[in-house]
Coordinates of C-alpha atoms in Angstrom, one line a residue:
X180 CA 40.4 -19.5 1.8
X181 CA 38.7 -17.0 3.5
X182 CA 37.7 -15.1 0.4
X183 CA 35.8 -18.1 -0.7
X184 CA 33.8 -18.8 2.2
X185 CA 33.1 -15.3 2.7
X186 CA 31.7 -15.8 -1.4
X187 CA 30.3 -18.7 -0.1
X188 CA 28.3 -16.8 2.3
X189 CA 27.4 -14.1 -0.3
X190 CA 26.0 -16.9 -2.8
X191 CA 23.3 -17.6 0.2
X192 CA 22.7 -13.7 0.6
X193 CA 21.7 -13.4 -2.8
X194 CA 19.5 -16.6 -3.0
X195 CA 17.7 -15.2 0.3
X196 CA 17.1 -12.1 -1.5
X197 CA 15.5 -13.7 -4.5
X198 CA 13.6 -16.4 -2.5
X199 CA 12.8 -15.4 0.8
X200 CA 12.0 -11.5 -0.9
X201 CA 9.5 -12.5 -2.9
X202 CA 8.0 -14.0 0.6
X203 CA 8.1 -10.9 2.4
X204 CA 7.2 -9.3 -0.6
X205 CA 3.9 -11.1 -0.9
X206 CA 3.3 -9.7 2.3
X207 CA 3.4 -6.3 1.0
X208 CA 0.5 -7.0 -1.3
X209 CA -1.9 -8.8 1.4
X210 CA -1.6 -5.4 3.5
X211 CA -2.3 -3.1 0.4
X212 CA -4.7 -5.6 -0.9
X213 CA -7.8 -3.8 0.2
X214 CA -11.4 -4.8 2.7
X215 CA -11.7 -8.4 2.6
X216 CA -14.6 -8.1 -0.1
X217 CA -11.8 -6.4 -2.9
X218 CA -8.9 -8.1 -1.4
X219 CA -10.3 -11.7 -1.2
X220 CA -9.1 -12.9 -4.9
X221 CA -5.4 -11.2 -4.7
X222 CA -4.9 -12.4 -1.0
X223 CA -6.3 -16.2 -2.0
X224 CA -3.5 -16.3 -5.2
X225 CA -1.2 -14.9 -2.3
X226 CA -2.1 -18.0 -0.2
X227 CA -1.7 -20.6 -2.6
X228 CA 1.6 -18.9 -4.4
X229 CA 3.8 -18.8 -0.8
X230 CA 1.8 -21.6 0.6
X231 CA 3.9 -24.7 -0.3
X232 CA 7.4 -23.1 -0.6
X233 CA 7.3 -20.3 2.9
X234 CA 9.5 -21.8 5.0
X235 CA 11.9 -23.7 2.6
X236 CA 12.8 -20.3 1.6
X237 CA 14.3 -19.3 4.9
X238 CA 17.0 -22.0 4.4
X239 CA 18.9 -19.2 3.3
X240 CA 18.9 -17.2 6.0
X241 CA 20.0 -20.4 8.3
X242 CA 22.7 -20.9 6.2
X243 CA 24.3 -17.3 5.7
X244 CA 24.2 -17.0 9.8
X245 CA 25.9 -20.3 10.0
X246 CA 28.7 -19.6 8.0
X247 CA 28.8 -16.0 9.5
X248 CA 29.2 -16.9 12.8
X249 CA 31.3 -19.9 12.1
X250 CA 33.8 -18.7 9.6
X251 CA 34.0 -15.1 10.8
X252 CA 33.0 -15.4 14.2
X253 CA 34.3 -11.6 15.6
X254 CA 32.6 -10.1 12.7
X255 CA 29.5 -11.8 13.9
X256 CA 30.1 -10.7 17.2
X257 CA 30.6 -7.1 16.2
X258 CA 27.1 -7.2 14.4
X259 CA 25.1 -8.6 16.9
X260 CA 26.1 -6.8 20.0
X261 CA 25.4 -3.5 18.2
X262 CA 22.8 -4.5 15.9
X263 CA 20.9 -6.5 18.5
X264 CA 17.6 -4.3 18.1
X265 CA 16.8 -4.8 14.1
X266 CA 17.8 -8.2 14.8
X267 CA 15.3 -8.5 17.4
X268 CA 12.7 -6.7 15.4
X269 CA 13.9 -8.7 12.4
X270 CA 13.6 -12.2 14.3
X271 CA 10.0 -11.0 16.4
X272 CA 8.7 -10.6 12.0
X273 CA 9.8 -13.6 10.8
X274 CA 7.7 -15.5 14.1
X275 CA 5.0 -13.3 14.0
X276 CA 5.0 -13.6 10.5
X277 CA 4.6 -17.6 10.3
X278 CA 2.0 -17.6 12.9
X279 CA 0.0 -15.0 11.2
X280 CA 0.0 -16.9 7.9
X281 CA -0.7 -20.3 9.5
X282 CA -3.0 -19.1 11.9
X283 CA -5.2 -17.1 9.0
X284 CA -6.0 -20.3 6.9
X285 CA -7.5 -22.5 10.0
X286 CA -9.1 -19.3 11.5
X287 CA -13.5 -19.2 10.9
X288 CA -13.9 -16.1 12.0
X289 CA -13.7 -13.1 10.0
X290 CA -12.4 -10.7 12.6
X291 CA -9.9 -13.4 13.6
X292 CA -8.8 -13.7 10.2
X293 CA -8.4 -10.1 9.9
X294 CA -6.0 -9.8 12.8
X295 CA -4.0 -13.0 11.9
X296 CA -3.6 -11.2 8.2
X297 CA -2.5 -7.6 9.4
X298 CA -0.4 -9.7 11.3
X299 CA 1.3 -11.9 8.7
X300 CA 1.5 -8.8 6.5
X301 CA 2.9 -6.0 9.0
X302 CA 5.5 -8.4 9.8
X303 CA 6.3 -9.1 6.1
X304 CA 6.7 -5.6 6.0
X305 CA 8.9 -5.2 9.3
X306 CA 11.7 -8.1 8.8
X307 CA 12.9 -7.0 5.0
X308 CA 12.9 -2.8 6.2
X309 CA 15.5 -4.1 9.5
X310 CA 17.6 -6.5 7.2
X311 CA 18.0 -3.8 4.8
X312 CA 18.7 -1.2 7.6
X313 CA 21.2 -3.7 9.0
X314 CA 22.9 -3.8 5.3
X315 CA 23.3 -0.3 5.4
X316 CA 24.9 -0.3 8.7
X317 CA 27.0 -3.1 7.7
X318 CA 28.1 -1.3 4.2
X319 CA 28.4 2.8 5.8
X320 CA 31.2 1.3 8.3
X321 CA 29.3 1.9 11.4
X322 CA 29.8 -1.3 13.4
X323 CA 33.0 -1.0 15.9
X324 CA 35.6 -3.5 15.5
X325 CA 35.2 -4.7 18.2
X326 CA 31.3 -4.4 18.4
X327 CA 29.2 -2.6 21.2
X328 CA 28.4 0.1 19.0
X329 CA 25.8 2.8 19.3
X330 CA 22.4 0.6 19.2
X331 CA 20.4 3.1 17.9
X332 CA 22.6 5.5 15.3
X333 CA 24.3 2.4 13.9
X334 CA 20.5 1.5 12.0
X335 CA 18.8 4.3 11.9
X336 CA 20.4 7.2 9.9
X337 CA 20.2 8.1 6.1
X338 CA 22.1 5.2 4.5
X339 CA 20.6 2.0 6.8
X340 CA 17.1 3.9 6.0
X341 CA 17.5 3.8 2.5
X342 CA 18.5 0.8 2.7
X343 CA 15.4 -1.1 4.7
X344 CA 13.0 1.1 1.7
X345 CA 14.8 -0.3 -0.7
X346 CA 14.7 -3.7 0.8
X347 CA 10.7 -3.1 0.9
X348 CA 10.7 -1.8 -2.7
X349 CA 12.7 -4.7 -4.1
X350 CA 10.7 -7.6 -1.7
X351 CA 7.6 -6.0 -3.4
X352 CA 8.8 -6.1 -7.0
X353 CA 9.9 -9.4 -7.0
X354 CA 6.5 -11.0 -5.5
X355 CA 4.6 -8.2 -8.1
X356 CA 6.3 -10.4 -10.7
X357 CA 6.0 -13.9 -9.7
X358 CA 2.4 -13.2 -8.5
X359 CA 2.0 -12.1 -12.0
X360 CA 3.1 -15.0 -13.3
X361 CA 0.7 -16.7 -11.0
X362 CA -2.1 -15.8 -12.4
X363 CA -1.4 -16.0 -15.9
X364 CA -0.7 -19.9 -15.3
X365 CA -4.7 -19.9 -13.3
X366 CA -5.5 -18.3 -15.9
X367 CA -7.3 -15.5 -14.1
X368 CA -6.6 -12.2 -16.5
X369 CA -7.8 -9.9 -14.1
X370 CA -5.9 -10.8 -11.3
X371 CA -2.4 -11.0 -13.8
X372 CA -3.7 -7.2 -14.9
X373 CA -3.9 -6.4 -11.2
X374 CA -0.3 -7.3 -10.1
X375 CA 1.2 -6.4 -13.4
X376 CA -0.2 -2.9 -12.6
X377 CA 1.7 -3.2 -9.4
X378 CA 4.4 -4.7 -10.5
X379 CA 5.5 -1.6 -12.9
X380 CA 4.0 1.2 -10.2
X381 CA 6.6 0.0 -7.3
X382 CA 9.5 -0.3 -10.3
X383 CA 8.8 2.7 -10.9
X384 CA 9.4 4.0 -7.6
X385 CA 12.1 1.7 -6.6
X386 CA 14.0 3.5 -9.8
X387 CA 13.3 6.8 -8.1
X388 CA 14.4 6.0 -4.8
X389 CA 17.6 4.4 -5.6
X390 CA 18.3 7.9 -7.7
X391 CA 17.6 9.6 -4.7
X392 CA 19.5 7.4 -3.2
X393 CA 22.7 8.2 -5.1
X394 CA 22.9 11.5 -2.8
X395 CA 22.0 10.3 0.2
X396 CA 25.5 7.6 -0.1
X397 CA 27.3 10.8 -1.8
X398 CA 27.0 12.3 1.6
X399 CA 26.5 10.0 4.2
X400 CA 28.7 7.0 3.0
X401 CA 31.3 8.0 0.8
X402 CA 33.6 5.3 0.4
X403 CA 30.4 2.7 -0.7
X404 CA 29.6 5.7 -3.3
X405 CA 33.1 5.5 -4.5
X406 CA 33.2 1.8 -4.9
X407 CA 29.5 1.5 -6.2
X408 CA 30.2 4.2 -8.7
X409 CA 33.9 2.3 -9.8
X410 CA 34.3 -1.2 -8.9
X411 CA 30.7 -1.8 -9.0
X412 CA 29.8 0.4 -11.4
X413 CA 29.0 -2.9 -13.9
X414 CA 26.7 -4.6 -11.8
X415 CA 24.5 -1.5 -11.1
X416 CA 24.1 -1.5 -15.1
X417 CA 23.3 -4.5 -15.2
X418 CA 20.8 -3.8 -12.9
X419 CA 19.6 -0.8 -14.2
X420 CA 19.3 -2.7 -18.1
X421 CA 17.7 -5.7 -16.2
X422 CA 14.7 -3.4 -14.4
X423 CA 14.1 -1.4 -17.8
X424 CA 14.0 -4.4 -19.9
X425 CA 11.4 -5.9 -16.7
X426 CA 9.4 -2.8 -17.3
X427 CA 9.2 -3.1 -21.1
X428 CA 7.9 -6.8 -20.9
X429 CA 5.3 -5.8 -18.6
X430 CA 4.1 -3.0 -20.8
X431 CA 3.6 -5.0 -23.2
X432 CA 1.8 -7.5 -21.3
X433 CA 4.4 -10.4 -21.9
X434 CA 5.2 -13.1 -19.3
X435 CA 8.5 -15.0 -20.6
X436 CA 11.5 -13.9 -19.4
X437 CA 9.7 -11.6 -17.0
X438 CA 11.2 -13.7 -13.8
X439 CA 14.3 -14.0 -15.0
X440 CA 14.6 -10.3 -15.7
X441 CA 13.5 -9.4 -11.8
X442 CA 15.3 -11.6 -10.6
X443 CA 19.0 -10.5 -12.5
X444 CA 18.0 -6.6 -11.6
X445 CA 18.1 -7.8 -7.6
X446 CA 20.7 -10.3 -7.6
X447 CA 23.0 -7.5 -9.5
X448 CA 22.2 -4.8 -6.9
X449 CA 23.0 -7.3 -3.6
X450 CA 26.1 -8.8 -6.1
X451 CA 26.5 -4.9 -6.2
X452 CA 27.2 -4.4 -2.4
X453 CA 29.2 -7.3 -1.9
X454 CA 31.6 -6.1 -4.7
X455 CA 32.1 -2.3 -2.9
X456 CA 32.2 -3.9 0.3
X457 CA 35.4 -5.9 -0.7
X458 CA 38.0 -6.3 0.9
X459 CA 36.3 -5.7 4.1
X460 CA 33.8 -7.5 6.0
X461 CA 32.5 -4.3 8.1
X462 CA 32.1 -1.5 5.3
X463 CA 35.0 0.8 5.6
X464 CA 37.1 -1.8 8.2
X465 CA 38.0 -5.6 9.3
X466 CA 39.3 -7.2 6.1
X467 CA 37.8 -10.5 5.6
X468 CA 41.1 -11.9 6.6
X469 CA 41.4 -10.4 9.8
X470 CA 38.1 -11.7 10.8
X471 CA 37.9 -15.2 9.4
X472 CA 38.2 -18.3 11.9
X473 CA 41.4 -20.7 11.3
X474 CA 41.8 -22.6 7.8
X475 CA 40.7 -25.9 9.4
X476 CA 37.0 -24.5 9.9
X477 CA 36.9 -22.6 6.9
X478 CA 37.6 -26.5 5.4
X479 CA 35.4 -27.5 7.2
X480 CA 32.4 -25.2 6.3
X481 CA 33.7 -25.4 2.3
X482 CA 33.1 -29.0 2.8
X483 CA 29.5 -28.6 4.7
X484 CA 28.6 -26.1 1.8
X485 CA 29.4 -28.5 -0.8
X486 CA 27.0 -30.8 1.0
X487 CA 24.6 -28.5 0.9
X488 CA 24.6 -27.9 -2.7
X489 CA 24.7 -32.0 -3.2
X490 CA 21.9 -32.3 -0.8
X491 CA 19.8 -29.6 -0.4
X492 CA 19.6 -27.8 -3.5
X493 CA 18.3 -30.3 -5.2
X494 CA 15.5 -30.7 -3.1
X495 CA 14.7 -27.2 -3.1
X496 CA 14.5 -27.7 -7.0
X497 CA 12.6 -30.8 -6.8
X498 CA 10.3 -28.7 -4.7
X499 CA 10.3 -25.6 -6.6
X500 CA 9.6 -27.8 -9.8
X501 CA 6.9 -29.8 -8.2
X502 CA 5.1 -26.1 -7.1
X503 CA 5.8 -24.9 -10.7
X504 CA 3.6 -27.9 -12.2
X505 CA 0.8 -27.6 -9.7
X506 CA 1.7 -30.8 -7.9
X507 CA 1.8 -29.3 -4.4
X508 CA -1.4 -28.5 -2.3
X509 CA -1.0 -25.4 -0.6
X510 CA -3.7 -26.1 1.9
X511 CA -6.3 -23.1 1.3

């Protein structure tokens, strides 16, 4: 039983990484978008792509802490107490972040504009670096059993690092891609040009970093190499095959399947961890056993997740489909 809630949880993990990413990601782009003269077109598609769905996509994010600190509560309790501070930071962006955004589109100044958009897209920047450096805490084993660990080391050394770039990289692909897609529906070739550019620049990189990144686990977190190289060793090819065939459809300037590509590539990589995390809940320690709350609440939280999926998934694809055909006003 524990297994399954703890896959349970993972399921919401990956959807937040495919949903809420491409939010933070669109951030990325409205802070490298330019002066408000070149940046107006790209930051106005950024508006009305994010604007109807931004905060249904941080359902996710409710659901996976629910069901951490529910179903594995000393495992929650571990995490927090040592990882308070890119939790903190992590929190602070996803606030700043909404008021930023709201604030921009009611604002009628310029310069207050200005500051409400470096603030929405600093933050968008911010809140995907600490989740991913709390990943790689989570994955390198450095969170005590029984929590209080060191608040500083625990997130910031080579493996959490690479992992909040990463986390940047892959935000900004995503929302590269679906803002692509964006456009081509308005129409608009020179803004689909624009982010398709972008889309296969920061591929590009992301490729190289997570190379790099092979040595940087080789030596700082072994026994996630070991398991990423073995166990997981299918899922990072998946990955890999997923990100070269996104990069070959956006050479050649095609849009079908080009979602769907991204969105395999990141799911395969997160899937990825999970797999060479297993059996443990803490990286190298605490098997998911040891840490999981008596069977009657995990029955209880199978049952509230299979309300969920009754529920609220359909709304979000009710929602989702309604945004696809244009029928929601995103308010800019």
């Amino acid at each position: 039983m524990s297994n399954a809630v703890a896959l349970i949880m993972f399921v919401g993990v990956i959807a937040y990484a495919l949903f809420g990413g491409a939010d933070f990601g669109a951030g990325f782009w409205d802070l490298t978008a330019g002066p408000a003269d070149r940046g107006r077109q790209p930051r106005h598609l950024i508006d009305v792509s994010i604007g109807p769905v931004w905060e249904a996509n941080h359902t996710w994010l409710i659901y996976c802490l629910v069901i951490l600190w529910t179903g594995f509560p000393s495992a929650f309790t571990a995490i927090t107490s040592t990882l308070y501070l890119p939790l903190l930071f992590a929190a602070l962006g996803i606030v700043l972040r909404g008021t930023g955004f709201a604030f921009r589109k009611v604002s009628l100044r310029t310069a207050e504009q200005r500051v409400y958009g470096v603030i929405f897209a600093v933050s968008s920047v911010l809140t995907p670096y600490c989740f991913g450096s709390v990943a790689g805490a989570v994955a390198s084993g450095r969170i005590p059993s029984q929590g209080n660990g060191n608040a500083v080391s625990s997130w910031i050394n080579p493996t959490s690092v690479l992992g909040g770039v990463l986390a940047v990289l892959v935000c900004a692909y995503l929302a590269a891609v679906y803002l692509t897609r964006a456009a081509r529906k308005q129409q608009s070739a020179q803004l689909e040009t624009y982010f398709r550019r972008r889309a296969l620049i920061v591929a590009t990189v992301t490729g190289a970093v997570s190379l790099a990144g092979v040595f940087v686990l080789r030596s700082d977190s072994p026994r996630l190499f070991h398991q990423l190289s073995h166990r997981g060793l299918p899922l990072m090819i998946v990955a890999a095959l997923s990100g070269v065939a996104g990069l070959l459809l956006m050479r050649a300037g095609r849009s079908r399947g080009l979602r769907e590509t991204a969105a395999v590539a990141v799911a395969a990589v997160v899937a990825g961890w999970g797999v060479a995390q297993y059996p443990y809940l803490l990286g190298t320690h605490v098997p998911i056993a040891d840490a999981a709350a008596p069977d009657s609440t995990l029955w209880v939280l199978v049952g509230v997740a299979c309300a969920a999926v009754v529920l609220i998934v359909p709304s979000l694809v009710i929602l989702f489909g309604m945004y696809e055909r244009g029928r929601l006003d995103a308010g800019v």
